[in-house]
Amino acid sequence: MMRPAVFLDRDGVINRSPPPGEYVRNWSEFEFFPSIFDWVRLFHSLDLPIIVVTNQRGIALGRTMQAAVDDIHRRMTGEFARRGCPITDVFVCPHMENSCDCRKPKPGMVLVAQRKWDLDLSRSLMIGDSDRDRDLALVCGMRFLRAADGTLSDEPLPDRIGEA
Ligand SMILES: [Mg+2]
Ligand SMILES: [Zn+2]
């Protein structure tokens, strides 16, 4: 039976965003928001799959490396698991703008996760800090909460992308 899930953006939701135009290049630059562990613990207690979907164009730009991103995600998921609130899956778009079907707000990563984990997107939640995340939620028919500095706010979705 299809299940609802929680989708999390990474930078600005799980960890503090790097400055505009910069990328988290290694684990020493990765700073968790303390509140994320409470959020994920709540979702995990409800048996909701918890799926990270992150744009990392810095890989295509040569500003960071796939191996470094993989290492960050190994350590990041390890930290969640150690705290008893494991992340179900992590999807990364390493591509440039307009060169793939997965760079948010394009739905590629969510659709792959939907098939892999048999998810009901209409009952799923996206948490993100950017309009790309909001537009992704809209395209996929998911609910959306806006994260900012480790807090959450509700935000009505527009009827169409580009309206808000
Ligand atoms: Mg973000
Ligand atoms: Zn992509």
PDB file of C-alpha atoms and ligand atoms in Angstrom:
ATOM      1  CA  MET A   1       0.000   0.000   0.000  1.00  0.00           C
ATOM      2  CA  MET A   2       1.305   3.454  -0.856  1.00  0.00           C
ATOM      3  CA  ARG A   3       2.619   5.394   2.099  1.00  0.00           C
ATOM      4  CA  PRO A   4       3.012   9.112   2.766  1.00  0.00           C
ATOM      5  CA  ALA A   5       6.560  10.365   3.237  1.00  0.00           C
ATOM      6  CA  VAL A   6       8.462  13.435   4.340  1.00  0.00           C
ATOM      7  CA  PHE A   7      10.845  15.009   1.841  1.00  0.00           C
ATOM      8  CA  LEU A   8      13.582  17.253   3.202  1.00  0.00           C
ATOM      9  CA  ASP A   9      15.725  19.732   1.363  1.00  0.00           C
ATOM     10  CA  ARG A  10      19.283  19.678   2.739  1.00  0.00           C
ATOM     11  CA  ASP A  11      20.974  23.102   2.849  1.00  0.00           C
ATOM     12  CA  GLY A  12      18.857  25.489   4.917  1.00  0.00           C
ATOM     13  CA  VAL A  13      16.774  22.677   6.425  1.00  0.00           C
ATOM     14  CA  ILE A  14      19.099  20.010   7.817  1.00  0.00           C
ATOM     15  CA  ASN A  15      22.202  22.175   7.917  1.00  0.00           C
ATOM     16  CA  ARG A  16      22.949  25.860   7.779  1.00  0.00           C
ATOM     17  CA  SER A  17      23.141  27.080   4.168  1.00  0.00           C
ATOM     18  CA  PRO A  18      26.484  28.152   2.795  1.00  0.00           C
ATOM     19  CA  PRO A  19      26.622  31.770   1.567  1.00  0.00           C
ATOM     20  CA  PRO A  20      24.997  32.381  -1.856  1.00  0.00           C
ATOM     21  CA  GLY A  21      27.076  30.913  -4.673  1.00  0.00           C
ATOM     22  CA  GLU A  22      29.073  28.751  -2.289  1.00  0.00           C
ATOM     23  CA  TYR A  23      28.790  25.065  -1.518  1.00  0.00           C
ATOM     24  CA  VAL A  24      29.340  22.814   1.466  1.00  0.00           C
ATOM     25  CA  ARG A  25      32.573  21.179   0.312  1.00  0.00           C
ATOM     26  CA  ASN A  26      33.405  18.885   3.194  1.00  0.00           C
ATOM     27  CA  TRP A  27      32.188  17.638   6.557  1.00  0.00           C
ATOM     28  CA  SER A  28      33.901  20.413   8.508  1.00  0.00           C
ATOM     29  CA  GLU A  29      31.676  22.925   6.681  1.00  0.00           C
ATOM     30  CA  PHE A  30      28.485  21.006   7.491  1.00  0.00           C
ATOM     31  CA  GLU A  31      26.638  22.542  10.468  1.00  0.00           C
ATOM     32  CA  PHE A  32      23.418  20.829  11.617  1.00  0.00           C
ATOM     33  CA  PHE A  33      20.435  22.844  12.794  1.00  0.00           C
ATOM     34  CA  PRO A  34      19.833  21.279  16.248  1.00  0.00           C
ATOM     35  CA  SER A  35      16.045  21.275  15.664  1.00  0.00           C
ATOM     36  CA  ILE A  36      16.267  18.913  12.688  1.00  0.00           C
ATOM     37  CA  PHE A  37      16.800  15.906  14.950  1.00  0.00           C
ATOM     38  CA  ASP A  38      13.523  16.600  16.789  1.00  0.00           C
ATOM     39  CA  TRP A  39      11.623  16.969  13.523  1.00  0.00           C
ATOM     40  CA  VAL A  40      13.015  13.753  12.071  1.00  0.00           C
ATOM     41  CA  ARG A  41      12.404  11.931  15.356  1.00  0.00           C
ATOM     42  CA  LEU A  42       8.701  12.855  15.148  1.00  0.00           C
ATOM     43  CA  PHE A  43       8.434  11.666  11.531  1.00  0.00           C
ATOM     44  CA  HIS A  44      10.296   8.470  12.341  1.00  0.00           C
ATOM     45  CA  SER A  45       7.995   7.766  15.287  1.00  0.00           C
ATOM     46  CA  LEU A  46       5.110   7.751  12.795  1.00  0.00           C
ATOM     47  CA  ASP A  47       6.967   5.282  10.507  1.00  0.00           C
ATOM     48  CA  LEU A  48       7.151   7.882   7.742  1.00  0.00           C
ATOM     49  CA  PRO A  49       9.938   7.397   5.202  1.00  0.00           C
ATOM     50  CA  ILE A  50      12.276  10.411   5.413  1.00  0.00           C
ATOM     51  CA  ILE A  51      13.870  11.322   2.114  1.00  0.00           C
ATOM     52  CA  VAL A  52      16.447  14.013   1.401  1.00  0.00           C
ATOM     53  CA  VAL A  53      16.348  15.672  -2.032  1.00  0.00           C
ATOM     54  CA  THR A  54      19.176  18.119  -2.664  1.00  0.00           C
ATOM     55  CA  ASN A  55      20.399  20.174  -5.626  1.00  0.00           C
ATOM     56  CA  GLN A  56      24.204  20.174  -5.682  1.00  0.00           C
ATOM     57  CA  ARG A  57      25.102  22.023  -8.849  1.00  0.00           C
ATOM     58  CA  GLY A  58      28.517  22.693  -7.325  1.00  0.00           C
ATOM     59  CA  ILE A  59      29.484  19.223  -8.571  1.00  0.00           C
ATOM     60  CA  ALA A  60      28.773  20.160 -12.202  1.00  0.00           C
ATOM     61  CA  LEU A  61      30.518  23.489 -11.665  1.00  0.00           C
ATOM     62  CA  GLY A  62      33.601  21.787 -10.262  1.00  0.00           C
ATOM     63  CA  ARG A  63      33.210  23.667  -6.970  1.00  0.00           C
ATOM     64  CA  THR A  64      32.770  20.479  -5.000  1.00  0.00           C
ATOM     65  CA  MET A  65      33.274  16.814  -5.826  1.00  0.00           C
ATOM     66  CA  GLN A  66      30.887  13.872  -5.982  1.00  0.00           C
ATOM     67  CA  ALA A  67      33.098  11.927  -3.585  1.00  0.00           C
ATOM     68  CA  ALA A  68      32.998  14.784  -1.078  1.00  0.00           C
ATOM     69  CA  VAL A  69      29.210  15.021  -1.331  1.00  0.00           C
ATOM     70  CA  ASP A  70      28.939  11.249  -0.856  1.00  0.00           C
ATOM     71  CA  ASP A  71      31.188  11.474   2.201  1.00  0.00           C
ATOM     72  CA  ILE A  72      29.073  14.288   3.686  1.00  0.00           C
ATOM     73  CA  HIS A  73      25.918  12.232   3.185  1.00  0.00           C
ATOM     74  CA  ARG A  74      27.493   9.121   4.702  1.00  0.00           C
ATOM     75  CA  ARG A  75      28.381  11.109   7.823  1.00  0.00           C
ATOM     76  CA  MET A  76      25.053  12.968   7.847  1.00  0.00           C
ATOM     77  CA  THR A  77      22.935   9.794   7.651  1.00  0.00           C
ATOM     78  CA  GLY A  78      25.255   8.189  10.206  1.00  0.00           C
ATOM     79  CA  GLU A  79      24.537  10.974  12.653  1.00  0.00           C
ATOM     80  CA  PHE A  80      20.762  10.593  12.235  1.00  0.00           C
ATOM     81  CA  ALA A  81      21.015   6.829  12.671  1.00  0.00           C
ATOM     82  CA  ARG A  82      23.146   7.231  15.798  1.00  0.00           C
ATOM     83  CA  ARG A  83      20.457   9.456  17.291  1.00  0.00           C
ATOM     84  CA  GLY A  84      17.762   6.866  16.604  1.00  0.00           C
ATOM     85  CA  CYS A  85      16.032   8.730  13.774  1.00  0.00           C
ATOM     86  CA  PRO A  86      17.383   7.240  10.541  1.00  0.00           C
ATOM     87  CA  ILE A  87      17.048   8.872   7.127  1.00  0.00           C
ATOM     88  CA  THR A  88      15.448   6.523   4.602  1.00  0.00           C
ATOM     89  CA  ASP A  89      17.164   7.710   1.428  1.00  0.00           C
ATOM     90  CA  VAL A  90      19.152  10.585  -0.066  1.00  0.00           C
ATOM     91  CA  PHE A  91      18.859  11.814  -3.661  1.00  0.00           C
ATOM     92  CA  VAL A  92      21.286  14.314  -5.190  1.00  0.00           C
ATOM     93  CA  CYS A  93      21.030  16.292  -8.426  1.00  0.00           C
ATOM     94  CA  PRO A  94      24.623  17.110  -9.456  1.00  0.00           C
ATOM     95  CA  HIS A  95      23.609  18.771 -12.736  1.00  0.00           C
ATOM     96  CA  MET A  96      23.571  22.239 -14.236  1.00  0.00           C
ATOM     97  CA  GLU A  97      20.389  24.253 -14.684  1.00  0.00           C
ATOM     98  CA  ASN A  98      18.231  23.030 -17.591  1.00  0.00           C
ATOM     99  CA  SER A  99      20.321  19.923 -18.261  1.00  0.00           C
ATOM    100  CA  CYS A 100      18.371  17.204 -16.477  1.00  0.00           C
ATOM    101  CA  ASP A 101      14.998  16.108 -15.152  1.00  0.00           C
ATOM    102  CA  CYS A 102      16.014  16.139 -11.501  1.00  0.00           C
ATOM    103  CA  ARG A 103      17.222  19.620 -10.561  1.00  0.00           C
ATOM    104  CA  LYS A 104      14.502  21.016  -8.278  1.00  0.00           C
ATOM    105  CA  PRO A 105      11.857  22.232  -8.969  1.00  0.00           C
ATOM    106  CA  LYS A 106      11.853  19.490 -11.602  1.00  0.00           C
ATOM    107  CA  PRO A 107      10.325  16.395 -10.016  1.00  0.00           C
ATOM    108  CA  GLY A 108      12.857  13.716 -11.086  1.00  0.00           C
ATOM    109  CA  MET A 109      14.240  12.891  -7.636  1.00  0.00           C
ATOM    110  CA  VAL A 110      10.794  12.774  -6.040  1.00  0.00           C
ATOM    111  CA  LEU A 111       9.407  10.557  -8.810  1.00  0.00           C
ATOM    112  CA  VAL A 112      12.276   8.076  -8.481  1.00  0.00           C
ATOM    113  CA  ALA A 113      11.734   8.003  -4.710  1.00  0.00           C
ATOM    114  CA  GLN A 114       7.996   7.586  -5.225  1.00  0.00           C
ATOM    115  CA  ARG A 115       8.504   4.447  -7.328  1.00  0.00           C
ATOM    116  CA  LYS A 116      11.320   3.065  -5.190  1.00  0.00           C
ATOM    117  CA  TRP A 117       9.456   3.423  -1.885  1.00  0.00           C
ATOM    118  CA  ASP A 118       5.856   3.197  -3.172  1.00  0.00           C
ATOM    119  CA  LEU A 119       4.866   6.618  -1.860  1.00  0.00           C
ATOM    120  CA  ASP A 120       1.574   8.507  -1.927  1.00  0.00           C
ATOM    121  CA  LEU A 121       2.719  12.015  -2.827  1.00  0.00           C
ATOM    122  CA  SER A 122      -0.714  13.538  -2.235  1.00  0.00           C
ATOM    123  CA  ARG A 123      -0.320  12.697   1.459  1.00  0.00           C
ATOM    124  CA  SER A 124       3.376  13.604   1.586  1.00  0.00           C
ATOM    125  CA  LEU A 125       5.138  16.679   2.912  1.00  0.00           C
ATOM    126  CA  MET A 126       8.027  18.701   1.504  1.00  0.00           C
ATOM    127  CA  ILE A 127      10.091  20.847   3.860  1.00  0.00           C
ATOM    128  CA  GLY A 128      12.350  23.374   2.177  1.00  0.00           C
ATOM    129  CA  ASP A 129      13.771  26.852   2.528  1.00  0.00           C
ATOM    130  CA  SER A 130      13.537  28.004  -1.085  1.00  0.00           C
ATOM    131  CA  ASP A 131      10.964  28.731  -3.751  1.00  0.00           C
ATOM    132  CA  ARG A 132      12.419  25.797  -5.699  1.00  0.00           C
ATOM    133  CA  ASP A 133      11.298  23.500  -2.907  1.00  0.00           C
ATOM    134  CA  ARG A 134       7.868  25.116  -2.797  1.00  0.00           C
ATOM    135  CA  ASP A 135       7.489  24.751  -6.560  1.00  0.00           C
ATOM    136  CA  LEU A 136       8.607  21.127  -6.346  1.00  0.00           C
ATOM    137  CA  ALA A 137       5.883  20.475  -3.770  1.00  0.00           C
ATOM    138  CA  LEU A 138       3.360  22.133  -6.058  1.00  0.00           C
ATOM    139  CA  VAL A 139       4.435  20.140  -9.138  1.00  0.00           C
ATOM    140  CA  CYS A 140       4.288  16.879  -7.165  1.00  0.00           C
ATOM    141  CA  GLY A 141       1.014  17.583  -5.355  1.00  0.00           C
ATOM    142  CA  MET A 142       2.677  17.547  -1.940  1.00  0.00           C
ATOM    143  CA  ARG A 143       2.116  19.720   1.096  1.00  0.00           C
ATOM    144  CA  PHE A 144       4.814  22.274   1.916  1.00  0.00           C
ATOM    145  CA  LEU A 145       6.352  23.809   5.017  1.00  0.00           C
ATOM    146  CA  ARG A 146       8.975  26.553   4.809  1.00  0.00           C
ATOM    147  CA  ALA A 147      12.058  26.158   6.978  1.00  0.00           C
ATOM    148  CA  ALA A 148      14.102  29.175   8.065  1.00  0.00           C
ATOM    149  CA  ASP A 149      16.907  29.134  10.599  1.00  0.00           C
ATOM    150  CA  GLY A 150      15.712  25.927  12.192  1.00  0.00           C
ATOM    151  CA  THR A 151      12.045  26.882  12.492  1.00  0.00           C
ATOM    152  CA  LEU A 152       8.995  25.944  10.402  1.00  0.00           C
ATOM    153  CA  SER A 153       6.195  28.046   9.003  1.00  0.00           C
ATOM    154  CA  ASP A 154       3.116  27.116   7.040  1.00  0.00           C
ATOM    155  CA  GLU A 155       2.816  28.667   3.618  1.00  0.00           C
ATOM    156  CA  PRO A 156      -0.175  28.339   1.324  1.00  0.00           C
ATOM    157  CA  LEU A 157       0.795  27.007  -2.091  1.00  0.00           C
ATOM    158  CA  PRO A 158      -0.171  29.130  -5.102  1.00  0.00           C
ATOM    159  CA  ASP A 159      -2.392  27.539  -7.746  1.00  0.00           C
ATOM    160  CA  ARG A 160       0.371  27.785 -10.303  1.00  0.00           C
ATOM    161  CA  ILE A 161       4.118  28.067 -10.260  1.00  0.00           C
ATOM    162  CA  GLY A 162       5.330  31.632 -10.464  1.00  0.00           C
ATOM    163  CA  GLU A 163       2.221  33.098  -8.885  1.00  0.00           C
ATOM    164  CA  ALA A 164       3.626  33.811  -5.445  1.00  0.00           C
TER     165      ALA A 164
HETATM  166 MG    MG B   1      17.856  24.780   0.619  1.00  0.00          MG
HETATM  167 ZN    ZN B   2      19.727  16.648 -12.135  1.00  0.00          ZN
END
